[in-house]
Amino acid sequence: MKEKLLGKTPGELKAVALECGLPQFSAKQIARWLYVGRVSSIDAMTDISKAGREALKDRYDLGLTAPSACSVSSDGTRKYLFPVRCPLAGGFEDSSVEAVMIPDDDRRTICVSSQAGCRMGCKFCMTGRQGFHGNLSPADILSQFISIDESRSLTNAVFMGMGEPLDNFGNVMRAVEVLTADWGFAWSPKRITLSTIGVIPNLKAFLDGTRCHVAVSLHDPFPDERLDLMPVQKAWPLEDVIGLLRQYDFTGQRRVSFEYTMFSGINDTKRHADALIRLLRGLECRVNLIRFHKIPGAPYETSPAVVMENFRDRLSNHGITATIRASRGEDILAACGMLAGEHGAGLKER
């Protein structure tokens, strides 16, 4: 496989230019074509000599992958299927991932995948139940931004698709660098939110190295109960994750939020609300309550609306900002926890 250009920095592109017999300043031209022009082929880099383009094509692949299928929800949400080839066990595995575009008034948010499958094993998540099939490269991640129909109108990004972003730390950080660098997409970090179960060493590095928002998958305030839902509680206890977050300032423009999927009779009682209040007391944050979206074989039901509303109100009455997240794209299996990287309901070949 040829090395991919997409995801490289100007410094790395200088080495590429020299290798291909091009002057060093060609690196800036290539970066501009990749991240501003968002070209679909090396041949489209028209201010680079034809000989230079041929040399680039001989040694490198652009790295851009087009979606193979798309489905459209009744609420306007669009789910795109991307083929990927991931390094795994000394070779490569062909797989697929999904990205979701969520429209909301003048906002267009892309929900990005960072892995094919996931090794975290959360019992209520379709992605987690399928196992791990490999990390996405920076090019695989950035292709989700560039190749969808709404690429030029995107306003926000959430790393909340398939996979645990901090389990693919280096590649995710490179994608974030491209998204936020002046030579890249030049997005404000405030437009990006990364969701994590709390991989503590990499969470600290992410908090230190970016100004992006963070969303932590919490789901139950009691350690033993959370462990039953999320095996990663054993490796990275929630109490330690909260302790790390308390070392950072979230009173300014960076936000931390907590994702809390509600399961009827399991984590939706007054006892859970009060424990959550104690756990988060004094931390500037938001709690997003999420309706559980039924997946095959999962022994859970979502909490009734009135239970979710009472839970929200109890948190709010104790000074914790809490909202009930509206479900989007459930009819095309695009809602929280439903992504599986396969041809689901309504997918149409492109």
GROMACS .gro file of C-alpha atoms in nm:
model
  350
    1MET     CA    1   0.000   0.000   0.000
    2LYS     CA    2   0.122   0.349  -0.085
    3GLU     CA    3   0.164   0.601   0.195
    4LYS     CA    4  -0.120   0.853   0.223
    5LEU     CA    5  -0.078   1.229   0.185
    6LEU     CA    6  -0.396   1.318   0.371
    7GLY     CA    7  -0.312   1.379   0.736
    8LYS     CA    8   0.047   1.493   0.681
    9THR     CA    9   0.176   1.822   0.823
   10PRO     CA   10   0.362   2.086   0.618
   11GLY     CA   11   0.687   1.963   0.775
   12GLU     CA   12   0.619   1.608   0.662
   13LEU     CA   13   0.511   1.731   0.320
   14LYS     CA   14   0.849   1.904   0.278
   15ALA     CA   15   1.014   1.564   0.299
   16VAL     CA   16   0.759   1.431   0.049
   17ALA     CA   17   0.833   1.718  -0.191
   18LEU     CA   18   1.209   1.664  -0.175
   19GLU     CA   19   1.167   1.289  -0.226
   20CYS     CA   20   0.964   1.360  -0.540
   21GLY     CA   21   1.214   1.611  -0.678
   22LEU     CA   22   0.998   1.912  -0.596
   23PRO     CA   23   1.112   2.237  -0.428
   24GLN     CA   24   1.039   2.267  -0.056
   25PHE     CA   25   0.777   2.537  -0.111
   26SER     CA   26   0.566   2.273  -0.287
   27ALA     CA   27   0.481   2.143   0.061
   28LYS     CA   28   0.263   2.449   0.125
   29GLN     CA   29   0.096   2.403  -0.214
   30ILE     CA   30   0.021   2.038  -0.142
   31ALA     CA   31  -0.117   2.121   0.204
   32ARG     CA   32  -0.340   2.390   0.054
   33TRP     CA   33  -0.477   2.149  -0.204
   34LEU     CA   34  -0.538   1.880   0.060
   35TYR     CA   35  -0.703   2.087   0.331
   36VAL     CA   36  -0.835   2.405   0.167
   37GLY     CA   37  -0.897   2.288  -0.187
   38ARG     CA   38  -0.994   1.939  -0.066
   39VAL     CA   39  -0.906   1.791  -0.404
   40SER     CA   40  -1.016   1.442  -0.499
   41SER     CA   41  -0.699   1.355  -0.692
   42ILE     CA   42  -0.331   1.446  -0.709
   43ASP     CA   43  -0.385   1.548  -1.073
   44ALA     CA   44  -0.606   1.834  -0.946
   45MET     CA   45  -0.302   2.002  -0.785
   46THR     CA   46  -0.261   2.220  -1.092
   47ASP     CA   47   0.013   2.455  -0.970
   48ILE     CA   48   0.248   2.159  -0.927
   49SER     CA   49   0.431   2.051  -1.241
   50LYS     CA   50   0.300   1.752  -1.431
   51ALA     CA   51   0.628   1.569  -1.365
   52GLY     CA   52   0.593   1.648  -0.997
   53ARG     CA   53   0.237   1.517  -0.988
   54GLU     CA   54   0.348   1.197  -1.162
   55ALA     CA   55   0.625   1.153  -0.905
   56LEU     CA   56   0.375   1.205  -0.625
   57LYS     CA   57   0.136   0.949  -0.775
   58ASP     CA   58   0.418   0.696  -0.814
   59ARG     CA   59   0.504   0.712  -0.445
   60TYR     CA   60   0.191   0.828  -0.265
   61ASP     CA   61  -0.184   0.792  -0.255
   62LEU     CA   62  -0.403   1.093  -0.182
   63GLY     CA   63  -0.572   0.890   0.096
   64LEU     CA   64  -0.923   1.016   0.034
   65THR     CA   65  -1.200   0.756   0.061
   66ALA     CA   66  -1.549   0.824  -0.072
   67PRO     CA   67  -1.853   0.682   0.109
   68SER     CA   68  -1.994   0.369  -0.048
   69ALA     CA   69  -2.349   0.419   0.077
   70CYS     CA   70  -2.574   0.674   0.245
   71SER     CA   71  -2.905   0.664   0.427
   72VAL     CA   72  -3.134   0.955   0.512
   73SER     CA   73  -3.353   0.973   0.822
   74SER     CA   74  -3.699   1.122   0.836
   75ASP     CA   75  -3.549   1.396   1.058
   76GLY     CA   76  -3.283   1.488   0.801
   77THR     CA   77  -2.995   1.303   0.965
   78ARG     CA   78  -2.768   1.135   0.710
   79LYS     CA   79  -2.553   0.827   0.775
   80TYR     CA   80  -2.254   0.755   0.550
   81LEU     CA   81  -2.078   0.420   0.516
   82PHE     CA   82  -1.701   0.426   0.450
   83PRO     CA   83  -1.488   0.126   0.351
   84VAL     CA   84  -1.160   0.114   0.544
   85ARG     CA   85  -0.852  -0.106   0.553
   86CYS     CA   86  -0.711  -0.120   0.904
   87PRO     CA   87  -0.373  -0.255   1.020
   88LEU     CA   88  -0.438  -0.548   1.248
   89ALA     CA   89  -0.224  -0.838   1.375
   90GLY     CA   90   0.063  -0.779   1.136
   91GLY     CA   91  -0.161  -0.745   0.832
   92PHE     CA   92  -0.469  -0.556   0.722
   93GLU     CA   93  -0.839  -0.613   0.771
   94ASP     CA   94  -1.102  -0.477   0.536
   95SER     CA   95  -1.390  -0.329   0.730
   96SER     CA   96  -1.628  -0.034   0.725
   97VAL     CA   97  -1.725   0.253   0.951
   98GLU     CA   98  -2.009   0.501   0.969
   99ALA     CA   99  -2.019   0.878   1.003
  100VAL     CA  100  -2.338   1.071   1.079
  101MET     CA  101  -2.430   1.423   0.972
  102ILE     CA  102  -2.685   1.583   1.205
  103PRO     CA  103  -2.862   1.901   1.087
  104ASP     CA  104  -3.007   2.139   1.345
  105ASP     CA  105  -3.125   2.482   1.223
  106ASP     CA  106  -2.807   2.653   1.100
  107ARG     CA  107  -2.575   2.386   1.246
  108ARG     CA  108  -2.435   2.085   1.064
  109THR     CA  109  -2.258   1.847   1.302
  110ILE     CA  110  -2.061   1.545   1.190
  111CYS     CA  111  -2.032   1.249   1.426
  112VAL     CA  112  -1.698   1.090   1.338
  113SER     CA  113  -1.569   0.736   1.384
  114SER     CA  114  -1.212   0.673   1.500
  115GLN     CA  115  -1.198   0.291   1.499
  116ALA     CA  116  -1.356   0.002   1.317
  117GLY     CA  117  -1.539  -0.160   1.605
  118CYS     CA  118  -1.422  -0.099   1.961
  119ARG     CA  119  -1.241  -0.291   2.233
  120MET     CA  120  -1.407  -0.119   2.531
  121GLY     CA  121  -1.693  -0.372   2.543
  122CYS     CA  122  -1.975  -0.150   2.674
  123LYS     CA  123  -2.274  -0.385   2.689
  124PHE     CA  124  -2.531  -0.133   2.564
  125CYS     CA  125  -2.340  -0.023   2.252
  126MET     CA  126  -2.374  -0.187   1.912
  127THR     CA  127  -2.019  -0.090   1.817
  128GLY     CA  128  -1.874  -0.235   2.136
  129ARG     CA  129  -2.061  -0.562   2.090
  130GLN     CA  130  -1.898  -0.626   1.750
  131GLY     CA  131  -1.542  -0.629   1.882
  132PHE     CA  132  -1.234  -0.450   1.754
  133HIS     CA  133  -1.131  -0.449   1.388
  134GLY     CA  134  -0.859  -0.184   1.381
  135ASN     CA  135  -0.765   0.181   1.422
  136LEU     CA  136  -0.848   0.436   1.155
  137SER     CA  137  -0.562   0.633   1.005
  138PRO     CA  138  -0.567   1.014   1.004
  139ALA     CA  139  -0.667   0.991   0.636
  140ASP     CA  140  -0.959   0.759   0.724
  141ILE     CA  141  -1.080   1.007   0.986
  142LEU     CA  142  -1.036   1.317   0.769
  143SER     CA  143  -1.207   1.149   0.474
  144GLN     CA  144  -1.526   1.151   0.678
  145PHE     CA  145  -1.508   1.532   0.686
  146ILE     CA  146  -1.407   1.583   0.324
  147SER     CA  147  -1.611   1.323   0.136
  148ILE     CA  148  -1.965   1.378   0.263
  149ASP     CA  149  -2.209   1.596   0.070
  150GLU     CA  150  -2.221   1.854   0.350
  151SER     CA  151  -1.844   1.890   0.383
  152ARG     CA  152  -1.830   2.263   0.313
  153SER     CA  153  -2.125   2.347   0.541
  154LEU     CA  154  -2.013   2.157   0.853
  155THR     CA  155  -2.012   2.373   1.166
  156ASN     CA  156  -1.917   2.124   1.438
  157ALA     CA  157  -1.764   1.782   1.491
  158VAL     CA  158  -1.807   1.522   1.763
  159PHE     CA  159  -1.577   1.224   1.796
  160MET     CA  160  -1.867   1.010   1.913
  161GLY     CA  161  -1.896   0.758   1.633
  162MET     CA  162  -1.754   0.410   1.625
  163GLY     CA  163  -1.460   0.341   1.857
  164GLU     CA  164  -1.293   0.497   2.160
  165PRO     CA  165  -1.102   0.802   2.027
  166LEU     CA  166  -0.841   0.794   2.304
  167ASP     CA  167  -0.765   0.429   2.223
  168ASN     CA  168  -0.643   0.557   1.884
  169PHE     CA  169  -0.474   0.856   2.040
  170GLY     CA  170  -0.197   0.941   1.794
  171ASN     CA  171  -0.415   0.926   1.484
  172VAL     CA  172  -0.701   1.117   1.646
  173MET     CA  173  -0.463   1.386   1.768
  174ARG     CA  174  -0.320   1.421   1.418
  175ALA     CA  175  -0.673   1.459   1.275
  176VAL     CA  176  -0.753   1.724   1.537
  177GLU     CA  177  -0.427   1.902   1.452
  178VAL     CA  178  -0.526   1.916   1.085
  179LEU     CA  179  -0.874   2.036   1.173
  180THR     CA  180  -0.752   2.321   1.395
  181ALA     CA  181  -0.421   2.428   1.234
  182ASP     CA  182  -0.399   2.747   1.027
  183TRP     CA  183  -0.252   2.538   0.743
  184GLY     CA  184  -0.536   2.285   0.776
  185PHE     CA  185  -0.908   2.338   0.814
  186ALA     CA  186  -0.846   2.632   1.053
  187TRP     CA  187  -1.140   2.534   1.276
  188SER     CA  188  -1.168   2.674   1.626
  189PRO     CA  189  -1.117   2.400   1.889
  190LYS     CA  190  -1.455   2.510   2.027
  191ARG     CA  191  -1.617   2.342   1.729
  192ILE     CA  192  -1.485   1.998   1.829
  193THR     CA  193  -1.596   1.763   2.108
  194LEU     CA  194  -1.426   1.434   2.188
  195SER     CA  195  -1.618   1.162   2.370
  196THR     CA  196  -1.435   0.909   2.586
  197ILE     CA  197  -1.496   0.645   2.848
  198GLY     CA  198  -1.197   0.795   3.030
  199VAL     CA  199  -0.866   0.650   2.911
  200ILE     CA  200  -0.683   0.844   3.181
  201PRO     CA  201  -0.325   0.876   3.044
  202ASN     CA  202  -0.445   0.983   2.700
  203LEU     CA  203  -0.726   1.197   2.842
  204LYS     CA  204  -0.465   1.398   3.031
  205ALA     CA  205  -0.255   1.435   2.718
  206PHE     CA  206  -0.562   1.544   2.520
  207LEU     CA  207  -0.659   1.802   2.781
  208ASP     CA  208  -0.303   1.934   2.790
  209GLY     CA  209  -0.256   1.933   2.415
  210THR     CA  210  -0.584   2.077   2.286
  211ARG     CA  211  -0.858   2.324   2.378
  212CYS     CA  212  -1.135   2.100   2.245
  213HIS     CA  213  -1.440   2.009   2.451
  214VAL     CA  214  -1.463   1.672   2.627
  215ALA     CA  215  -1.762   1.444   2.686
  216VAL     CA  216  -1.720   1.155   2.930
  217SER     CA  217  -1.935   0.843   2.909
  218LEU     CA  218  -2.053   0.802   3.267
  219HIS     CA  219  -2.382   0.605   3.265
  220ASP     CA  220  -2.382   0.503   3.632
  221PRO     CA  221  -2.233   0.675   3.940
  222PHE     CA  222  -2.184   0.354   4.140
  223PRO     CA  223  -1.853   0.177   4.060
  224ASP     CA  224  -1.985  -0.182   4.082
  225GLU     CA  225  -2.290  -0.104   3.871
  226ARG     CA  226  -2.086   0.089   3.614
  227LEU     CA  227  -1.845  -0.203   3.592
  228ASP     CA  228  -2.135  -0.429   3.499
  229LEU     CA  229  -2.223  -0.195   3.210
  230MET     CA  230  -1.871  -0.086   3.117
  231PRO     CA  231  -1.579  -0.326   3.175
  232VAL     CA  232  -1.335  -0.034   3.143
  233GLN     CA  233  -1.439   0.080   3.491
  234LYS     CA  234  -1.185  -0.174   3.619
  235ALA     CA  235  -0.894  -0.019   3.428
  236TRP     CA  236  -0.993   0.346   3.461
  237PRO     CA  237  -1.229   0.399   3.755
  238LEU     CA  238  -1.476   0.682   3.719
  239GLU     CA  239  -1.358   0.838   4.044
  240ASP     CA  240  -1.008   0.873   3.899
  241VAL     CA  241  -1.145   1.023   3.578
  242ILE     CA  242  -1.341   1.283   3.776
  243GLY     CA  243  -1.034   1.351   3.989
  244LEU     CA  244  -0.831   1.424   3.676
  245LEU     CA  245  -1.100   1.654   3.535
  246ARG     CA  246  -1.107   1.855   3.859
  247GLN     CA  247  -0.749   1.962   3.783
  248TYR     CA  248  -0.864   2.161   3.477
  249ASP     CA  249  -1.058   2.483   3.434
  250PHE     CA  250  -1.395   2.442   3.264
  251THR     CA  251  -1.535   2.780   3.364
  252GLY     CA  252  -1.420   2.945   3.041
  253GLN     CA  253  -1.478   2.846   2.679
  254ARG     CA  254  -1.383   2.481   2.711
  255ARG     CA  255  -1.661   2.253   2.835
  256VAL     CA  256  -1.681   1.912   2.993
  257SER     CA  257  -2.004   1.715   2.975
  258PHE     CA  258  -2.112   1.371   3.089
  259GLU     CA  259  -2.311   1.126   2.878
  260TYR     CA  260  -2.568   0.931   3.077
  261THR     CA  261  -2.773   0.671   2.890
  262MET     CA  262  -3.081   0.585   3.092
  263PHE     CA  263  -3.190   0.224   3.145
  264SER     CA  264  -3.525   0.153   3.304
  265GLY     CA  265  -3.490   0.026   3.661
  266ILE     CA  266  -3.110   0.010   3.639
  267ASN     CA  267  -2.961   0.360   3.666
  268ASP     CA  268  -3.261   0.595   3.670
  269THR     CA  269  -3.361   0.607   4.038
  270LYS     CA  270  -3.345   0.886   4.296
  271ARG     CA  271  -3.053   0.696   4.451
  272HIS     CA  272  -2.861   0.727   4.124
  273ALA     CA  273  -2.947   1.093   4.081
  274ASP     CA  274  -2.828   1.175   4.434
  275ALA     CA  275  -2.504   0.979   4.386
  276LEU     CA  276  -2.444   1.165   4.061
  277ILE     CA  277  -2.499   1.496   4.238
  278ARG     CA  278  -2.242   1.403   4.503
  279LEU     CA  279  -1.994   1.282   4.241
  280LEU     CA  280  -2.007   1.599   4.029
  281ARG     CA  281  -2.058   1.858   4.303
  282GLY     CA  282  -1.835   2.162   4.244
  283LEU     CA  283  -1.735   2.065   3.890
  284GLU     CA  284  -1.852   2.303   3.617
  285CYS     CA  285  -2.020   2.060   3.377
  286ARG     CA  286  -2.330   1.950   3.194
  287VAL     CA  287  -2.505   1.611   3.207
  288ASN     CA  288  -2.666   1.487   2.887
  289LEU     CA  289  -2.938   1.231   2.955
  290ILE     CA  290  -2.978   0.994   2.661
  291ARG     CA  291  -3.263   0.762   2.581
  292PHE     CA  292  -3.137   0.405   2.533
  293HIS     CA  293  -3.181   0.293   2.174
  294LYS     CA  294  -3.269  -0.073   2.157
  295ILE     CA  295  -3.010  -0.298   1.996
  296PRO     CA  296  -3.038  -0.673   1.928
  297GLY     CA  297  -2.962  -0.894   2.224
  298ALA     CA  298  -2.929  -0.615   2.481
  299PRO     CA  299  -3.136  -0.686   2.796
  300TYR     CA  300  -3.220  -0.320   2.857
  301GLU     CA  301  -3.515  -0.089   2.808
  302THR     CA  302  -3.507   0.288   2.803
  303SER     CA  303  -3.643   0.484   3.098
  304PRO     CA  304  -3.991   0.633   3.051
  305ALA     CA  305  -4.000   1.001   2.958
  306VAL     CA  306  -4.141   1.105   3.294
  307VAL     CA  307  -3.859   0.924   3.478
  308MET     CA  308  -3.600   1.099   3.263
  309GLU     CA  309  -3.765   1.435   3.326
  310ASN     CA  310  -3.773   1.379   3.703
  311PHE     CA  311  -3.407   1.273   3.696
  312ARG     CA  312  -3.315   1.586   3.500
  313ASP     CA  313  -3.510   1.810   3.734
  314ARG     CA  314  -3.347   1.661   4.043
  315LEU     CA  315  -3.001   1.730   3.899
  316SER     CA  316  -3.102   2.082   3.797
  317ASN     CA  317  -3.247   2.157   4.139
  318HIS     CA  318  -2.908   2.074   4.289
  319GLY     CA  319  -2.716   2.306   4.060
  320ILE     CA  320  -2.611   2.062   3.787
  321THR     CA  321  -2.707   2.163   3.434
  322ALA     CA  322  -2.887   1.865   3.282
  323THR     CA  323  -3.061   1.820   2.949
  324ILE     CA  324  -3.240   1.535   2.775
  325ARG     CA  325  -3.076   1.485   2.438
  326ALA     CA  326  -3.313   1.458   2.146
  327SER     CA  327  -3.272   1.131   1.956
  328ARG     CA  328  -3.171   1.177   1.592
  329GLY     CA  329  -3.157   0.922   1.314
  330GLU     CA  330  -3.294   0.627   1.508
  331ASP     CA  331  -3.493   0.505   1.206
  332ILE     CA  332  -3.168   0.453   1.011
  333LEU     CA  333  -2.972   0.310   1.307
  334ALA     CA  334  -2.773   0.633   1.340
  335ALA     CA  335  -2.859   0.729   1.699
  336CYS     CA  336  -2.627   0.700   2.000
  337GLY     CA  337  -2.492   0.348   2.045
  338MET     CA  338  -2.637   0.213   1.719
  339LEU     CA  339  -2.345   0.245   1.474
  340ALA     CA  340  -2.216  -0.087   1.349
  341GLY     CA  341  -2.037  -0.017   1.021
  342GLU     CA  342  -2.262  -0.226   0.806
  343HIS     CA  343  -2.544  -0.181   0.559
  344GLY     CA  344  -2.831  -0.085   0.786
  345ALA     CA  345  -3.185   0.037   0.728
  346GLY     CA  346  -3.223   0.266   0.429
  347LEU     CA  347  -2.862   0.258   0.309
  348LYS     CA  348  -2.835   0.327  -0.063
  349GLU     CA  349  -2.528   0.258  -0.274
  350ARG     CA  350  -2.358   0.568  -0.408
   0.00000   0.00000   0.00000
